[in-house]
Coordinates of C-alpha atoms and ligand atoms in Angstrom, one line a residue:
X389 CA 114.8 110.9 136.6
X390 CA 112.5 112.2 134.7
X391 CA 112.3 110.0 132.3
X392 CA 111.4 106.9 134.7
X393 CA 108.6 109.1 136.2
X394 CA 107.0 109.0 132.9
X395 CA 107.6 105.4 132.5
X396 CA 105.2 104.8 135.6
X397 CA 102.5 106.9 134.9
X398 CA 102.7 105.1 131.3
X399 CA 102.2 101.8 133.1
X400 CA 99.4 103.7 135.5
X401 CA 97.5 104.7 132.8
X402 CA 97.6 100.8 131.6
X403 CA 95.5 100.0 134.7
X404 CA 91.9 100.5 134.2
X405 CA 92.5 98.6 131.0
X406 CA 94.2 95.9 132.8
X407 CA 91.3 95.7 135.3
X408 CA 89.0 95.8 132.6
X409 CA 89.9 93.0 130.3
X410 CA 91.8 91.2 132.7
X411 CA 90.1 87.1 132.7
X412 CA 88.7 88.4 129.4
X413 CA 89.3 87.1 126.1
X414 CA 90.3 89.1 123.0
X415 CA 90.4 87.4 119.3
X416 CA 92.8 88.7 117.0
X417 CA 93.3 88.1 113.5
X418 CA 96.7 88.8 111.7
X419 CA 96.3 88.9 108.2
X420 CA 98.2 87.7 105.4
X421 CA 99.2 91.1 104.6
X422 CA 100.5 92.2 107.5
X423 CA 102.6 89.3 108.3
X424 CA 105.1 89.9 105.6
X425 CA 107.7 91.5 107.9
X426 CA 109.5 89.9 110.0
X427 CA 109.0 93.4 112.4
X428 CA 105.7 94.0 112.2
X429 CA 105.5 89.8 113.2
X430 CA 107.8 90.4 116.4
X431 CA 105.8 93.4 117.8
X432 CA 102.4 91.7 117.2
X433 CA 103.7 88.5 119.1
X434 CA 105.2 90.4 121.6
X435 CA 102.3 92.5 122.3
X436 CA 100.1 88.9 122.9
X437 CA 102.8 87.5 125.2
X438 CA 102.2 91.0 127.4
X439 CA 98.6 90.7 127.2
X440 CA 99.0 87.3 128.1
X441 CA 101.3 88.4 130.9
X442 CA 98.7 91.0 132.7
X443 CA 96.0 88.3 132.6
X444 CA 94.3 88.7 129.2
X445 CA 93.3 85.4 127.6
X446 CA 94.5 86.8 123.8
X447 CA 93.4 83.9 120.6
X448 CA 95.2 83.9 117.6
X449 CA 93.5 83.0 113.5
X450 CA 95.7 83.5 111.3
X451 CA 95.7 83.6 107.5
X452 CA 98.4 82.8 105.0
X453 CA 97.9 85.3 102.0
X454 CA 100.9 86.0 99.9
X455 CA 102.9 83.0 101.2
X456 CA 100.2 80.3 99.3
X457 CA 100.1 82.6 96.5
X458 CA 104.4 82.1 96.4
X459 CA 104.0 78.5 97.2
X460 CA 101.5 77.7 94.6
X461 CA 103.6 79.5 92.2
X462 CA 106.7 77.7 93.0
X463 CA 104.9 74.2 92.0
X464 CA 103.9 75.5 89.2
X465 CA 100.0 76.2 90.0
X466 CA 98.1 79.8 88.8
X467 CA 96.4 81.4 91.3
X468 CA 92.4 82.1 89.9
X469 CA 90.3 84.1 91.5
X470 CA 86.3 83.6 91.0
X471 CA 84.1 86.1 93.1
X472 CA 87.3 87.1 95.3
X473 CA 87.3 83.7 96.3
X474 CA 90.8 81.6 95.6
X475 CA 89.8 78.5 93.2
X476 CA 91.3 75.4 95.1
X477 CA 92.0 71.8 93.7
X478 CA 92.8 69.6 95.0
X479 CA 96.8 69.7 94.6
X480 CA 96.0 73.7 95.6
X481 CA 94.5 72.7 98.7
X482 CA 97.7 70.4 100.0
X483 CA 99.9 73.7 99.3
X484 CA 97.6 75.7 101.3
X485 CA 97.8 73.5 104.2
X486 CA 101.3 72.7 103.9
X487 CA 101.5 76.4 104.2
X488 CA 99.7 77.6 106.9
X489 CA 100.4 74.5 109.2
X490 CA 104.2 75.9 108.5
X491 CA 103.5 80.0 109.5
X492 CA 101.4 78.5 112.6
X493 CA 104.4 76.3 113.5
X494 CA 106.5 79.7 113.5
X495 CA 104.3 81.7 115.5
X496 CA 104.0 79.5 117.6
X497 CA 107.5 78.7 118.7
X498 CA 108.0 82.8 118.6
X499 CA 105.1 83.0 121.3
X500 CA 107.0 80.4 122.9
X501 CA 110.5 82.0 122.6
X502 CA 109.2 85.3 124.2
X503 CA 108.1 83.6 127.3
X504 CA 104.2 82.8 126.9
X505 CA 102.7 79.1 126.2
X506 CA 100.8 79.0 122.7
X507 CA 99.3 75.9 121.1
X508 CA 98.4 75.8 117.2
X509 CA 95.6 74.3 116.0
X510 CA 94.3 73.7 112.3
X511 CA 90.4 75.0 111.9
X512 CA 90.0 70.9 111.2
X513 CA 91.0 69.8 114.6
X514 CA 88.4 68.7 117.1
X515 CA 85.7 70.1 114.1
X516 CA 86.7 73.3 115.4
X517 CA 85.3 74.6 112.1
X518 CA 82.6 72.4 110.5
X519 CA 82.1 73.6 106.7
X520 CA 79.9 72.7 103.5
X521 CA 81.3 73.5 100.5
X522 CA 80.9 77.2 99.6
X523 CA 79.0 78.2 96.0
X524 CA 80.1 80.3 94.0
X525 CA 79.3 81.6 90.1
X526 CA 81.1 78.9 89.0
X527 CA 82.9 75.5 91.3
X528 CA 85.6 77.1 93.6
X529 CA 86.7 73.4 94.2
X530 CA 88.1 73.2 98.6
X531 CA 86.6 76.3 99.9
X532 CA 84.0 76.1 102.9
X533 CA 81.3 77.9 104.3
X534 CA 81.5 77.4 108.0
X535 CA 78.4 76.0 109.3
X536 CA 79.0 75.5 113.2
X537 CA 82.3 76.2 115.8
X538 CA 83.4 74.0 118.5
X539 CA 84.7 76.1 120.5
X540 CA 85.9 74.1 123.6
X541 CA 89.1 73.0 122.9
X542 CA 89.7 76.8 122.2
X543 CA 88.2 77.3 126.0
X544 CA 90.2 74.8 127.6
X545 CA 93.7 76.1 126.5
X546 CA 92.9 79.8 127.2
X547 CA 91.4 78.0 131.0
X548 CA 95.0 77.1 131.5
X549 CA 96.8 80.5 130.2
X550 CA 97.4 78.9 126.4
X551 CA 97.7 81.6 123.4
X552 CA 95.4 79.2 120.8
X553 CA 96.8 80.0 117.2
X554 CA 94.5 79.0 114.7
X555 CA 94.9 79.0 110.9
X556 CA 91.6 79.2 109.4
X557 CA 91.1 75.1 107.3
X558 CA 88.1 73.6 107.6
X559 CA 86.1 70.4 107.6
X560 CA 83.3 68.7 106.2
X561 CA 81.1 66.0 107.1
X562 CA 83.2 64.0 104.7
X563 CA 86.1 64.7 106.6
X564 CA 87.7 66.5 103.9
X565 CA 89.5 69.9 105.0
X566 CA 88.6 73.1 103.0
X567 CA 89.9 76.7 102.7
X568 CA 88.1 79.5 104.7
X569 CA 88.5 82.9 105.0
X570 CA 90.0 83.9 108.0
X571 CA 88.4 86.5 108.5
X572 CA 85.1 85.1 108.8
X573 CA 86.6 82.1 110.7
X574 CA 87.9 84.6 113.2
X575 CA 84.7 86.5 113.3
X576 CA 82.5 83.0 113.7
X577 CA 84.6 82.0 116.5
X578 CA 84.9 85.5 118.6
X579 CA 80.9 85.6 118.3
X580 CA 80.5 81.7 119.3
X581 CA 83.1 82.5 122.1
X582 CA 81.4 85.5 123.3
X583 CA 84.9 87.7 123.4
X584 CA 85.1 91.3 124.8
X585 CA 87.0 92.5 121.4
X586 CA 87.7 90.9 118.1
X587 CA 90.9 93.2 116.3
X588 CA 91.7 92.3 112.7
X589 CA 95.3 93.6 112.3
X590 CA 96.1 94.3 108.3
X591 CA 98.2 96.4 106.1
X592 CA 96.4 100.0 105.9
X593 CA 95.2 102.1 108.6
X594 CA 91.6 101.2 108.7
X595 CA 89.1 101.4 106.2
X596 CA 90.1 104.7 104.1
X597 CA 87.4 106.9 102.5
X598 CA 89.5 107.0 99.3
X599 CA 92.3 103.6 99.5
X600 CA 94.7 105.5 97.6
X601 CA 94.4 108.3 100.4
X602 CA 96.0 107.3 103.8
X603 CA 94.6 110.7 105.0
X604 CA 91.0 109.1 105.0
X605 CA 90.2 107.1 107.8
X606 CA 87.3 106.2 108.6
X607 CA 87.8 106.3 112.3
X608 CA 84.4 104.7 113.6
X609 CA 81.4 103.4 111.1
X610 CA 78.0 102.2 112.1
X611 CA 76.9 98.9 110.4
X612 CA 74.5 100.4 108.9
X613 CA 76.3 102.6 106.8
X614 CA 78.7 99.7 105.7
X615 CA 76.7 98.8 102.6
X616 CA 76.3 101.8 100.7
X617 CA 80.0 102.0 100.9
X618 CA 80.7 98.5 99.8
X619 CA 77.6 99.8 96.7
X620 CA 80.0 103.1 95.8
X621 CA 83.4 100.1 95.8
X622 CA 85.2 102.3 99.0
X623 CA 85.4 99.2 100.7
X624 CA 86.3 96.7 98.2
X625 CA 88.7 93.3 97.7
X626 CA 90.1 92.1 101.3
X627 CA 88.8 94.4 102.9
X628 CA 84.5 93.1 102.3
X629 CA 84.9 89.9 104.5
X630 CA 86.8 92.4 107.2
X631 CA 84.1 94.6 107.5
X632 CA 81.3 91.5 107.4
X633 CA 83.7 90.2 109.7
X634 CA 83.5 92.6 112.5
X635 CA 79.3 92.8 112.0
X636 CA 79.1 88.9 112.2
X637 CA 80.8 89.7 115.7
X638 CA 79.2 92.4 116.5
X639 CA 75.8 91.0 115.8
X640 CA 77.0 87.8 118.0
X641 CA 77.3 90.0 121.3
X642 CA 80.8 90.8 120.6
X643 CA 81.6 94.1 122.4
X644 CA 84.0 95.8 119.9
X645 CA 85.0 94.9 116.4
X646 CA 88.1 96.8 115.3
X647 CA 89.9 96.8 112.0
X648 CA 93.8 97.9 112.8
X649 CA 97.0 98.9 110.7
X650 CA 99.4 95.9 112.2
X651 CA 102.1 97.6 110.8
X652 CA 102.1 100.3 113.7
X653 CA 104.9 99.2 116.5
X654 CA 102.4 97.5 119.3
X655 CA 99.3 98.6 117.7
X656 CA 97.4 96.1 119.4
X657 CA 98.7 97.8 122.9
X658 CA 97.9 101.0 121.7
X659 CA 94.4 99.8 120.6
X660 CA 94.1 98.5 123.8
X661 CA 95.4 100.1 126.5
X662 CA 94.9 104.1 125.5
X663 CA 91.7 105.8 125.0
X664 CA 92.3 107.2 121.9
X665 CA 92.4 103.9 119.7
X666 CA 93.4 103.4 116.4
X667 CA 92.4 102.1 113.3
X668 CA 88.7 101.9 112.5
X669 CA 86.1 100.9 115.3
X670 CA 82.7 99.5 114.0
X671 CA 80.0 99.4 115.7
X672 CA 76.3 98.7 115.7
Ligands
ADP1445 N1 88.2 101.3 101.7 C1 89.3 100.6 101.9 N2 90.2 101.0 102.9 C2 91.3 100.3 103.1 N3 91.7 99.2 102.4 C3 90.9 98.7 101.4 C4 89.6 99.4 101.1 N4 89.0 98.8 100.1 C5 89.8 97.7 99.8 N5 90.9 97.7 100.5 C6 92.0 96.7 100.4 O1 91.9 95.7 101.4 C7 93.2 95.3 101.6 C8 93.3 94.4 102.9 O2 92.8 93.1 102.7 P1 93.7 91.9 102.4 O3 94.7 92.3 101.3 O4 92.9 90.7 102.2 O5 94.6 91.8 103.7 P2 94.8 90.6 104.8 O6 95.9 89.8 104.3 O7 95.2 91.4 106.1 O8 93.5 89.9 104.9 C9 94.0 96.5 101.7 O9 95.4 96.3 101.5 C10 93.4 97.3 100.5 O10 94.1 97.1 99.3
MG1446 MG1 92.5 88.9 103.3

């Protein structure tokens, strides 16, 4: 008996939360790095088919991260990094497509297998993400700088109750497609959108004061004390274009930017519907 009394004050306590974001939408990004379990995948999906379910218009950008990496070294092609970003080729730049299009088609149909409606879309379709190509120390080949978002066809599937998954391609006035970073394609389309959150799920706990220290989150960090950390390399690798992620949102009227450990069982629930929050808020 007991025990189902505290079930219902659990879903009580839900309630301002649902009031609050309810109509509202939330952008989520689900990294490379946190998609590598096939666990953590089911609880994050799940926890967008219950937001979805209580009236919260959740958006999905995904990335592909250690899948191109395997699917570039199955054919054969090294993986080069120039200035953190990937070098892409031509033939590169196929793989990386064929990949994401493939994880977006799995989301996808797992969305749709635990009872919500979700649509993918590539960053290319309807110019959702218009690009020029990005310069770097030396040519980086396919990789884009996004210039502009369309974001209507994103608006008119959350209108009708539609999860949007995105995977973060781009295209440029060409019409040839180019890599982005997901992050910043998340981040450019929660502040062209206007969302009440933008979450970016990844592998570690938030940003950490020392990485090799779990121990050391950073539970909330002003913008402007970002830089000096990125200056002392705290916040280094994968984690810069998180962090200038969640200011590019921010700065676009974004109410929260949050950076959370995906592989926490329903973090984004927990992040959402509790007070207490997890993970490492950011904030202006
Ligand atoms: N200060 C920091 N706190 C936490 N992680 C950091 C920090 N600096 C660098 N990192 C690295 O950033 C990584 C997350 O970025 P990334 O590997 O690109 O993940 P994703 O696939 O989710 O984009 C972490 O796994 C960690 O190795
Ligand atoms: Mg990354």
């Amino acid at each position: 008996m007991h025990e189902i009394v505290e079930k219902a004050s659990v879903l009580i306590e839900a309630l301002p939360y649902i009031k609050k974001f309810r109509g509202k939408e939330i952008l989520i990004k689900y990294g490379g790095a946190a998609m590598c379990s096939e666990e953590i995948r089911e609880n994050v999906l799940q926890d967008l088919v219950f937001m979805n379910y209580v009236g919260i218009k959740p958006i999905l950008i995904h990335g592909g991260g250690n899948a191109i990496t395997n699917n570039l070294k199955k054919k054969g092609i090294q993986t080069r990094f120039v200035d953190g970003l990937r070098v892409t080729d031509k033939a590169s730049m196929e793989v990386v497509v064929e990949t994401l299009a493939e994880i977006n088609k799995g989301i996808v149909h797992d969305i749709n297998k635990f009872g919500a409606r979700a649509i993918g879309l590539s960053g290319h379709d309807a110019d959702i993400l218009s690009v020029v190509k990005r310069q770097a120390s030396e040519d980086v080949g396919y990789v884009g700088q996004i210039t502009s978002v369309n974001i209507q066809p994103i608006k008119e599937l959350t209108e009708f109750n539609i999860i949007p998954v995105i995977y973060g391609v781009g295209i440029d006035q060409a019409g040839e497609t180019y890599n982005v970073n997901a992050d910043d394609a998340a981040a450019k389309i929660a502040a062209a959108m206007g969302v009440q959150k933008l979450m970016i799920l990844t592998n570690v706990k938030g940003i950490l004061r020392d990485p090799a220290d779990e121990g050391s989150l950073i539970s909330s960090l002003r913008v402007s004390e970002v830089q000096s950390l990125i200056d002392q390399k705290v916040i280094s690798g994968g984690m810069i274009p998180k962090v200038g992620a969640c200011i590019t949102a921010l700065n676009g009227e974004v109410k929260k930017a949050h950076i959370v450990d995906g592989r926490i069982k329903h973090s984004l629930l927990l992040e959402i519907f509790t007070d207490q929050g997890i993970g490492t808020e950011i904030f202006l």
